[in-house]
Amino acid sequence: MHDAAFAADPHEVYDRLRAKAPAGPVELAPGVDATLVVGYETALRVLQNPTLFARDSRRWKALNEGRIGLDNPVLPMMAYRPNCLFTDGAVHLRLRKAVTESLARLNISRIRRDVEPIADYLIDQFSERGRADLLNDYAKLLPLLLFNKLFGCPADIGDTLTSAMSAIFDGKDAVRANEELNACLMALIALKRRQPGDDVTSWLIQHPAGLTDEELKDQLVILMGAGVEPERNLIGNALLLLLAPDEDHGAGMLVEEAIDHVLWHETPIANYATHYPLQDVDLGGVVAEAGTPVVISFAAANSDPALAEARRAHGKGAHLAWGAGPHACPAKDPAQVIAVTAVERLLNALPDLTLAVAEKDLQWRPGPFHRALVAMPVAFSPAPATRMTAHLHSRSAHAPAEQPHPVAPAAAATRHEPARKKGFWSSFLEIFRV
């Protein structure tokens, strides 16, 4: 599941496995064996049975026995972190309650209000060129900048957070990037303990669960990781569907319909939700041994022929793109609003967008977990970079402009390197100072 052939046609693997059983053996990366669940009912069985299938990867036998190298590329996605994704039982309930109740304070109107200026700002960066890469110039950056806003990041911390997360996702000096990420999040937590704001970080700090700084940091990491990569892929795959429609799909679709189609057919996180059986388990004729990774293929489950009737009966609600059971995604409604707003804002700003290459020439990014393009080059009529200015004028007519959070001296003191080149987030915040 780690080569270019799988990236180009993952359903060939899913179908081949499903022809034999609802689950089967796969190699996630060189030397990393797992059982991939491709049947819908079997996927639900695993997702909804935490007493038999644990999420804590400290149970991973091959890793504990030293058979998985610490430099293995899938380790950042599978190794244990003390957050609500990799914990079970009472610990999971406590952490998840803090996360879900903090996210619940984000209303849909606020989400749209936060996405729109970020979208306008990014579009202004390339609109005068008449060409862009919608993956790396837009779909990737928008959720990164949005999380800076939702977390209440000042300029300096936000720039570091954006660059560190980008490096981790791209596999560029991931060890150093992870150290930078941890340091900037700890600085953010220290700042928000002194100066709480109307943001997710402050709400997590104030939650009755009483999370420690380390726990707060790890919840922020999972929120960023679980939000940015899926959101980028959801936006990107929806744009591809709308810009390259075929006779059966895409033509005449509303943006909401395109998002739903992607969740079913080009699931942004195609394979994940790794579980570790507490004992040997028979998964429809394939035995998953205790302490071995059992990975859920949301994409394969969604395409399971056995699900056809449920799709007709339930439509949007039947797919597994958001998971199921106690670890189901707690932010599916905000995630959909973010994607819809981002796609609509782009298509309204540049209505003659077209792919700059044939769809068959686009490349899918290799990797076992995601369904993501490498790039999406597009062309359009050049347009003045005035959207951000128009947005600010419109907003100032209705309400006072928001003031960006100042950089706290203590946060600035945590830096041990010379000042960096100004990043996207500090540049974005400077516009709001005008």
XYZ file of C-alpha atoms in Angstrom:
434
model
C 0.000 0.000 0.000
C 3.014 2.278 -0.224
C 3.898 2.273 -3.911
C 2.767 4.322 -6.901
C 0.586 1.483 -8.229
C -1.549 1.522 -5.076
C -1.792 5.320 -5.181
C -2.953 5.195 -8.797
C -5.616 2.503 -8.269
C -6.256 1.573 -4.624
C -9.599 -0.046 -5.425
C -7.796 -2.786 -7.335
C -6.260 -3.840 -4.007
C -9.532 -3.440 -2.103
C -11.462 -5.519 -4.643
C -8.819 -8.238 -4.718
C -8.895 -8.559 -0.925
C -12.694 -8.432 -0.761
C -12.998 -11.285 -3.275
C -11.441 -13.566 -0.638
C -12.655 -12.170 2.702
C -13.815 -8.959 4.405
C -10.237 -8.421 5.586
C -6.791 -9.385 4.369
C -3.028 -8.999 4.870
C -1.292 -5.891 3.525
C 2.062 -4.128 3.839
C 1.616 -0.502 4.941
C 5.295 0.321 4.467
C 8.412 -1.790 3.981
C 8.432 -4.261 6.866
C 5.113 -3.093 8.359
C 2.459 -5.798 8.079
C -1.194 -5.235 8.959
C -4.682 -6.583 8.397
C -6.818 -4.289 6.242
C -10.583 -4.432 6.791
C -12.387 -3.883 3.481
C -15.904 -5.074 4.347
C -18.454 -2.598 5.670
C -20.026 -4.813 8.354
C -16.639 -6.043 9.537
C -15.393 -2.455 9.735
C -18.333 -1.550 11.953
C -17.661 -4.600 14.099
C -14.121 -3.398 14.786
C -14.952 0.292 15.173
C -17.803 -0.330 17.589
C -16.117 -2.926 19.811
C -13.499 -1.200 22.018
C -13.481 -4.092 24.503
C -11.903 -6.385 21.879
C -10.085 -3.876 19.654
C -7.884 -1.313 21.420
C -6.469 1.891 19.924
C -3.405 2.112 22.190
C -0.465 1.335 19.891
C 1.769 0.475 22.827
C 0.197 -2.955 22.277
C 1.891 -3.189 18.840
C 3.916 -6.382 19.181
C 6.269 -5.886 16.225
C 7.196 -2.371 17.391
C 7.763 -3.537 20.973
C 10.005 -6.350 19.728
C 12.159 -3.952 17.701
C 11.023 -5.267 14.306
C 9.816 -1.805 13.197
C 12.563 0.767 12.724
C 12.082 4.093 14.480
C 12.635 5.817 11.135
C 9.803 3.929 9.430
C 7.657 6.435 7.489
C 4.333 5.227 8.948
C 5.447 5.596 12.559
C 4.371 9.254 12.951
C 0.814 8.169 12.055
C 0.816 4.996 14.157
C 3.052 5.495 17.199
C 1.399 6.139 20.553
C 0.654 9.662 21.694
C -1.316 10.373 24.880
C -4.277 11.898 23.065
C -7.885 10.902 22.469
C -7.009 9.029 19.253
C -4.578 6.551 20.828
C -6.182 5.952 24.228
C -8.923 3.686 25.525
C -11.379 3.439 28.404
C -11.604 6.136 31.066
C -8.534 8.013 29.799
C -10.056 8.242 26.326
C -13.421 9.396 27.703
C -11.796 12.168 29.746
C -9.668 13.484 26.870
C -12.407 13.151 24.254
C -14.915 14.979 26.446
C -12.531 17.926 26.717
C -12.001 17.970 22.945
C -15.610 17.491 21.861
C -17.004 20.039 24.314
C -14.387 22.607 23.287
C -15.077 22.056 19.579
C -18.815 22.327 20.261
C -18.264 25.986 21.144
C -17.409 26.687 17.481
C -20.639 27.617 15.743
C -21.140 27.335 11.999
C -21.386 31.103 11.472
C -18.005 31.595 13.120
C -16.439 28.872 10.989
C -17.611 30.560 7.783
C -16.522 33.954 9.085
C -13.040 32.603 9.798
C -12.660 30.707 6.498
C -13.717 33.514 4.143
C -10.897 36.029 4.796
C -8.283 33.253 4.745
C -9.633 32.042 1.399
C -9.624 35.613 0.045
C -6.058 36.157 1.250
C -4.783 32.962 -0.392
C -6.598 33.627 -3.673
C -5.030 37.090 -3.759
C -1.577 35.464 -3.643
C -2.033 33.866 -7.074
C -5.016 35.478 -8.809
C -2.921 37.924 -10.853
C -0.743 35.109 -12.273
C -3.571 33.353 -14.084
C -2.266 29.994 -12.889
C -1.899 28.156 -9.594
C -1.475 24.794 -7.931
C -4.732 24.467 -6.026
C -3.301 21.789 -3.742
C -0.196 23.563 -2.506
C -1.312 27.178 -3.006
C -4.800 26.790 -1.552
C -6.174 23.476 -0.224
C -3.075 22.760 1.872
C -2.605 26.252 3.304
C -6.216 27.134 4.079
C -6.748 24.591 6.895
C -3.282 25.308 8.324
C -4.043 29.024 8.584
C -7.560 28.338 9.821
C -6.245 26.264 12.724
C -3.913 29.125 13.639
C -7.043 31.265 13.923
C -9.060 28.650 15.831
C -6.160 28.011 18.233
C -5.677 31.750 18.820
C -2.067 31.816 17.574
C -0.109 35.064 17.590
C 1.977 35.783 14.507
C 5.271 34.213 15.545
C 3.789 30.997 16.936
C 1.423 30.679 13.992
C 4.246 30.921 11.462
C 6.166 28.168 13.256
C 3.070 26.004 13.585
C 2.333 26.325 9.860
C 5.883 25.549 8.731
C 6.329 22.660 11.176
C 3.056 20.955 10.258
C 3.826 21.379 6.554
C 7.216 19.746 7.022
C 5.733 16.825 8.973
C 3.079 16.164 6.326
C 5.690 16.410 3.553
C 8.205 14.205 5.387
C 10.864 16.943 5.372
C 13.196 16.690 8.391
C 10.267 15.403 10.418
C 12.272 15.015 13.661
C 13.281 18.686 13.730
C 9.808 19.754 12.617
C 8.228 17.720 15.418
C 10.501 19.398 17.980
C 9.530 22.831 16.627
C 5.851 21.883 16.695
C 6.016 20.749 20.319
C 7.930 23.859 21.383
C 5.589 26.330 19.701
C 2.488 24.597 21.090
C 3.913 24.659 24.611
C 4.607 28.388 24.138
C 1.013 28.857 22.963
C -0.347 26.994 25.993
C 1.771 29.114 28.353
C 0.484 32.270 26.640
C -3.157 31.164 26.832
C -2.868 30.261 30.520
C -1.806 33.874 31.149
C -4.006 35.528 28.524
C -7.017 33.350 27.652
C -8.996 34.245 24.556
C -12.024 33.181 22.564
C -10.283 30.171 21.014
C -10.021 26.386 21.202
C -6.721 26.438 23.125
C -8.210 28.579 25.891
C -11.378 26.467 26.009
C -9.326 23.280 26.405
C -7.326 24.905 29.211
C -10.541 26.008 30.962
C -12.296 22.641 30.603
C -13.178 20.881 33.893
C -11.090 17.862 32.817
C -8.068 19.865 33.997
C -5.648 18.833 31.261
C -1.932 19.180 31.983
C 0.288 21.146 29.615
C 1.542 17.913 28.045
C -2.025 16.651 27.600
C -3.064 19.967 26.095
C -0.157 19.857 23.670
C -1.019 16.347 22.529
C -4.695 17.184 22.011
C -3.716 20.208 19.908
C -1.380 18.025 17.842
C -4.152 15.533 17.081
C -6.642 18.304 16.311
C -4.205 19.849 13.865
C -3.179 16.535 12.311
C -6.687 15.113 12.115
C -8.022 18.383 10.743
C -5.470 19.598 8.227
C -4.673 16.518 6.121
C -8.295 15.319 5.712
C -9.487 18.871 5.034
C -6.843 19.456 2.382
C -7.815 16.229 0.639
C -11.547 16.912 0.929
C -11.154 20.363 -0.641
C -8.741 19.130 -3.293
C -10.730 16.053 -4.309
C -13.959 18.077 -4.489
C -12.292 20.675 -6.712
C -11.030 17.915 -8.999
C -14.535 16.493 -9.302
C -15.994 19.898 -10.153
C -13.221 20.920 -12.558
C -12.968 17.588 -14.395
C -16.517 16.211 -14.490
C -17.308 13.103 -16.494
C -20.677 11.954 -17.823
C -21.626 10.285 -14.551
C -20.053 12.461 -11.887
C -19.334 16.130 -11.320
C -21.311 17.686 -14.169
C -23.870 20.116 -12.785
C -23.155 19.185 -9.171
C -23.640 21.631 -6.342
C -20.626 22.055 -4.085
C -22.375 20.196 -1.237
C -23.076 17.292 -3.596
C -19.453 17.203 -4.685
C -18.308 17.078 -1.051
C -20.666 14.187 -0.354
C -19.507 12.339 -3.472
C -15.878 12.683 -2.365
C -16.674 11.346 1.104
C -18.149 8.270 -0.545
C -15.808 7.676 -3.475
C -12.480 9.497 -2.899
C -12.442 9.293 0.893
C -9.834 11.866 2.067
C -8.408 9.574 4.743
C -8.904 6.268 2.974
C -7.325 3.865 5.465
C -6.652 4.480 9.157
C -8.253 3.950 12.589
C -5.608 1.396 13.545
C -6.751 -1.089 16.201
C -4.892 -3.795 18.103
C -6.868 -6.952 18.993
C -6.624 -7.968 22.631
C -6.734 -11.604 21.497
C -6.589 -13.473 18.204
C -9.739 -12.559 16.244
C -11.348 -14.208 13.217
C -12.383 -11.498 10.752
C -14.495 -13.467 8.307
C -11.930 -16.193 7.715
C -8.782 -14.116 8.240
C -7.231 -14.267 11.710
C -5.822 -11.032 13.105
C -3.385 -11.938 15.852
C -3.368 -10.149 19.198
C -1.156 -7.059 19.188
C -1.025 -6.701 15.390
C -2.349 -3.651 13.507
C -5.884 -3.886 12.138
C -6.467 -0.941 9.805
C -9.937 0.142 8.684
C -10.306 0.942 4.990
C -13.019 3.591 5.007
C -12.700 3.798 1.224
C -13.130 0.061 0.707
C -16.009 -0.147 3.183
C -17.762 2.678 1.336
C -17.437 0.800 -1.951
C -18.516 -2.551 -0.504
C -21.338 -3.924 -2.725
C -23.067 -5.051 0.468
C -23.555 -1.373 1.301
C -25.496 -0.615 -1.879
C -28.904 -0.931 -0.224
C -27.880 1.208 2.737
C -26.639 3.884 0.343
C -29.992 3.964 -1.412
C -31.870 4.076 1.869
C -29.697 6.445 3.885
C -27.621 8.417 1.387
C -25.203 10.698 3.180
C -25.433 9.014 6.547
C -24.243 5.545 5.606
C -20.600 6.125 4.625
C -17.680 5.634 7.023
C -15.567 8.631 5.993
C -15.988 10.043 9.521
C -15.460 6.676 11.211
C -17.897 5.159 13.713
C -18.033 4.109 17.334
C -16.351 5.838 20.298
C -13.541 7.290 18.146
C -15.734 8.728 15.369
C -14.701 12.174 14.137
C -16.081 14.795 16.556
C -15.881 17.623 14.016
C -17.617 16.375 10.885
C -20.058 19.296 10.670
C -17.363 22.015 10.929
C -15.160 20.040 8.509
C -17.889 20.022 5.866
C -18.633 23.724 6.343
C -14.926 24.547 5.958
C -14.699 22.572 2.721
C -17.907 23.953 1.225
C -16.947 27.540 2.077
C -13.406 27.120 0.709
C -14.588 25.621 -2.578
C -17.410 28.137 -3.074
C -15.132 31.088 -2.305
C -12.595 29.928 -4.885
C -15.091 29.146 -7.650
C -16.894 32.453 -7.152
C -13.627 34.400 -7.282
C -12.237 32.601 -10.355
C -15.262 31.325 -12.291
C -13.321 30.207 -15.375
C -10.954 27.849 -13.532
C -9.822 24.903 -15.643
C -7.292 22.135 -15.155
C -3.977 23.030 -16.790
C -3.238 19.357 -17.561
C -5.371 16.391 -18.555
C -6.953 14.647 -15.582
C -5.167 11.394 -16.492
C -1.828 13.180 -16.065
C -2.499 14.155 -12.450
C -0.595 12.081 -9.905
C -1.927 10.683 -6.650
C 0.377 10.970 -3.657
C 1.770 7.594 -2.561
C 1.021 6.453 0.972
C -1.209 3.920 2.720
C -3.505 6.285 4.603
C -4.610 9.195 2.428
C -6.311 9.747 -0.925
C -4.592 12.893 -2.115
C -3.240 14.428 -5.290
C 0.383 15.536 -5.521
C -0.632 18.778 -7.242
C -3.525 20.321 -9.157
C -2.263 22.850 -11.720
C -5.024 25.149 -12.998
C -5.369 28.117 -15.330
C -7.808 31.038 -15.288
C -8.184 34.637 -16.400
C -5.858 36.815 -14.300
C -7.773 38.930 -11.793
C -6.709 41.806 -9.505
C -5.608 40.807 -6.005
C -8.239 42.927 -4.288
C -10.449 40.321 -2.581
C -8.941 40.754 0.861
C -9.366 44.515 0.684
C -12.977 44.096 -0.398
C -13.559 41.649 2.442
C -12.151 44.082 5.012
C -14.263 46.950 3.654
C -17.370 44.770 3.805
C -16.643 43.653 7.330
C -15.797 47.129 8.617
C -19.199 48.309 7.447
C -20.857 45.812 9.816
C -18.528 45.371 12.769
C -15.213 46.555 14.219
C -12.188 44.802 12.784
C -10.736 42.034 14.908
C -7.375 42.752 16.457
C -4.730 40.079 16.154
C -3.288 38.661 19.346
C -0.050 40.388 20.295
C 3.089 38.306 20.601
C 3.642 37.779 24.299
C 7.194 38.527 25.491
C 7.384 35.138 27.204
C 6.418 33.384 24.012
C 8.982 35.349 22.060
C 11.609 34.475 24.645
C 11.251 30.782 23.877
C 12.846 31.299 20.451
C 16.480 30.293 20.192
C 16.951 31.049 16.503
C 17.287 34.319 14.564
C 14.048 35.868 13.383
C 12.685 33.964 10.413
C 11.336 35.200 7.170
C 7.781 36.382 7.626
C 5.323 33.539 7.098
C 1.788 33.309 5.771
C 0.162 33.758 9.167
C 2.046 36.899 10.231
C 1.486 38.360 6.754
C -2.221 37.587 7.048
C -2.443 39.202 10.493
C -0.655 42.328 9.277
C -3.534 42.979 6.885
C -5.896 43.148 9.856
C -3.732 45.821 11.444
C -4.407 48.182 8.534
